[in-house]
Amino acid sequence: MVSFLAAFSYECFITRDGAAIWSAGAAWIIVGLLIAWCIYSAWEGKDDAWYKRVGETYKRKRHQMAIQLSDIQTIR
C-alpha cells in the first residue's frame, strides 16, 4: 500500500502539470494532518481533550483582553 502511494505520488510530482502537482500536494497535506490528528487522539486517550483545552484557552485569552480593555478605559 505504501509503495503504491509512493509510486502514485512520484508520477504526480514528476509531471509538469501544475494542477496535478497542487492536487497531489494538497491531498498529501490533508492526509498528513489526519494522520497526525489520529496519533494525537490515540496518544491523548480521550476524544474530547483537544477542544476542551482550546475552549479554556479561548476563555482565558478573552478574559485577559477584557481586563486590558478596562485598564485602558480607566486610564483615559
Short mmCIF file of C-alpha atoms in Angstrom, two decimals:
data_model
loop_
_atom_site.label_atom_id
_atom_site.label_comp_id
_atom_site.label_asym_id
_atom_site.label_seq_id
_atom_site.Cartn_x
_atom_site.Cartn_y
_atom_site.Cartn_z
CA MET A 1 0.00 0.00 0.00
CA VAL A 2 2.80 2.39 0.87
CA SER A 3 4.66 1.55 -2.33
CA PHE A 4 1.52 2.27 -4.36
CA LEU A 5 1.14 5.68 -2.70
CA ALA A 6 4.83 6.42 -3.23
CA ALA A 7 4.63 5.46 -6.92
CA PHE A 8 1.41 7.42 -7.41
CA SER A 9 2.93 10.49 -5.77
CA TYR A 10 6.07 10.12 -7.85
CA GLU A 11 4.02 10.11 -11.04
CA CYS A 12 2.02 13.13 -9.90
CA PHE A 13 5.03 15.18 -8.79
CA ILE A 14 7.29 14.32 -11.75
CA THR A 15 4.83 15.75 -14.28
CA ARG A 16 4.93 19.37 -15.32
CA ASP A 17 1.19 19.78 -14.87
CA GLY A 18 0.62 22.33 -12.14
CA ALA A 19 -2.90 21.17 -11.36
CA ALA A 20 -1.71 17.61 -10.73
CA ILE A 21 1.13 18.78 -8.50
CA TRP A 22 -1.08 21.09 -6.44
CA SER A 23 -3.85 18.48 -6.14
CA ALA A 24 -1.46 15.75 -5.02
CA GLY A 25 0.28 18.14 -2.64
CA ALA A 26 -2.99 19.26 -1.08
CA ALA A 27 -4.10 15.65 -0.71
CA TRP A 28 -0.82 14.73 1.00
CA ILE A 29 -1.14 17.67 3.39
CA ILE A 30 -4.70 16.66 4.31
CA VAL A 31 -3.68 13.02 4.78
CA GLY A 32 -0.71 14.09 6.90
CA LEU A 33 -2.89 16.26 9.11
CA LEU A 34 -5.42 13.46 9.55
CA ILE A 35 -2.65 11.01 10.49
CA ALA A 36 -1.20 13.49 12.99
CA TRP A 37 -4.66 14.05 14.48
CA CYS A 38 -5.22 10.29 14.76
CA ILE A 39 -1.87 9.79 16.50
CA TYR A 40 -2.54 12.71 18.84
CA SER A 41 -6.01 11.40 19.72
CA ALA A 42 -4.66 7.92 20.41
CA TRP A 43 -1.84 9.35 22.50
CA GLU A 44 -4.18 11.59 24.50
CA GLY A 45 -6.60 8.76 25.19
CA LYS A 46 -9.67 11.00 25.18
CA ASP A 47 -11.68 12.26 22.24
CA ASP A 48 -12.76 15.48 23.93
CA ALA A 49 -9.38 16.63 25.25
CA TRP A 50 -8.36 18.92 22.39
CA TYR A 51 -11.49 21.03 22.13
CA LYS A 52 -11.85 21.46 25.88
CA ARG A 53 -8.29 22.76 26.01
CA VAL A 54 -8.96 25.13 23.10
CA GLY A 55 -12.15 26.37 24.77
CA GLU A 56 -10.35 27.02 28.05
CA THR A 57 -7.55 28.87 26.27
CA TYR A 58 -10.09 30.99 24.37
CA LYS A 59 -11.94 31.92 27.57
CA ARG A 60 -8.68 32.79 29.34
CA LYS A 61 -7.47 34.98 26.45
CA ARG A 62 -10.87 36.69 26.18
CA HIS A 63 -10.79 37.43 29.91
CA GLN A 64 -7.26 38.86 29.66
CA MET A 65 -8.32 41.09 26.76
CA ALA A 66 -11.34 42.33 28.74
CA ILE A 67 -9.08 43.22 31.67
CA GLN A 68 -6.67 45.07 29.37
CA LEU A 69 -9.54 46.96 27.76
CA SER A 70 -10.95 48.00 31.13
CA ASP A 71 -7.46 49.15 32.21
CA ILE A 72 -7.16 51.29 29.07
CA GLN A 73 -10.59 52.82 29.64
CA THR A 74 -9.71 53.54 33.29
CA ILE A 75 -6.54 55.39 32.25
CA ARG A 76 -8.46 57.69 29.93
#
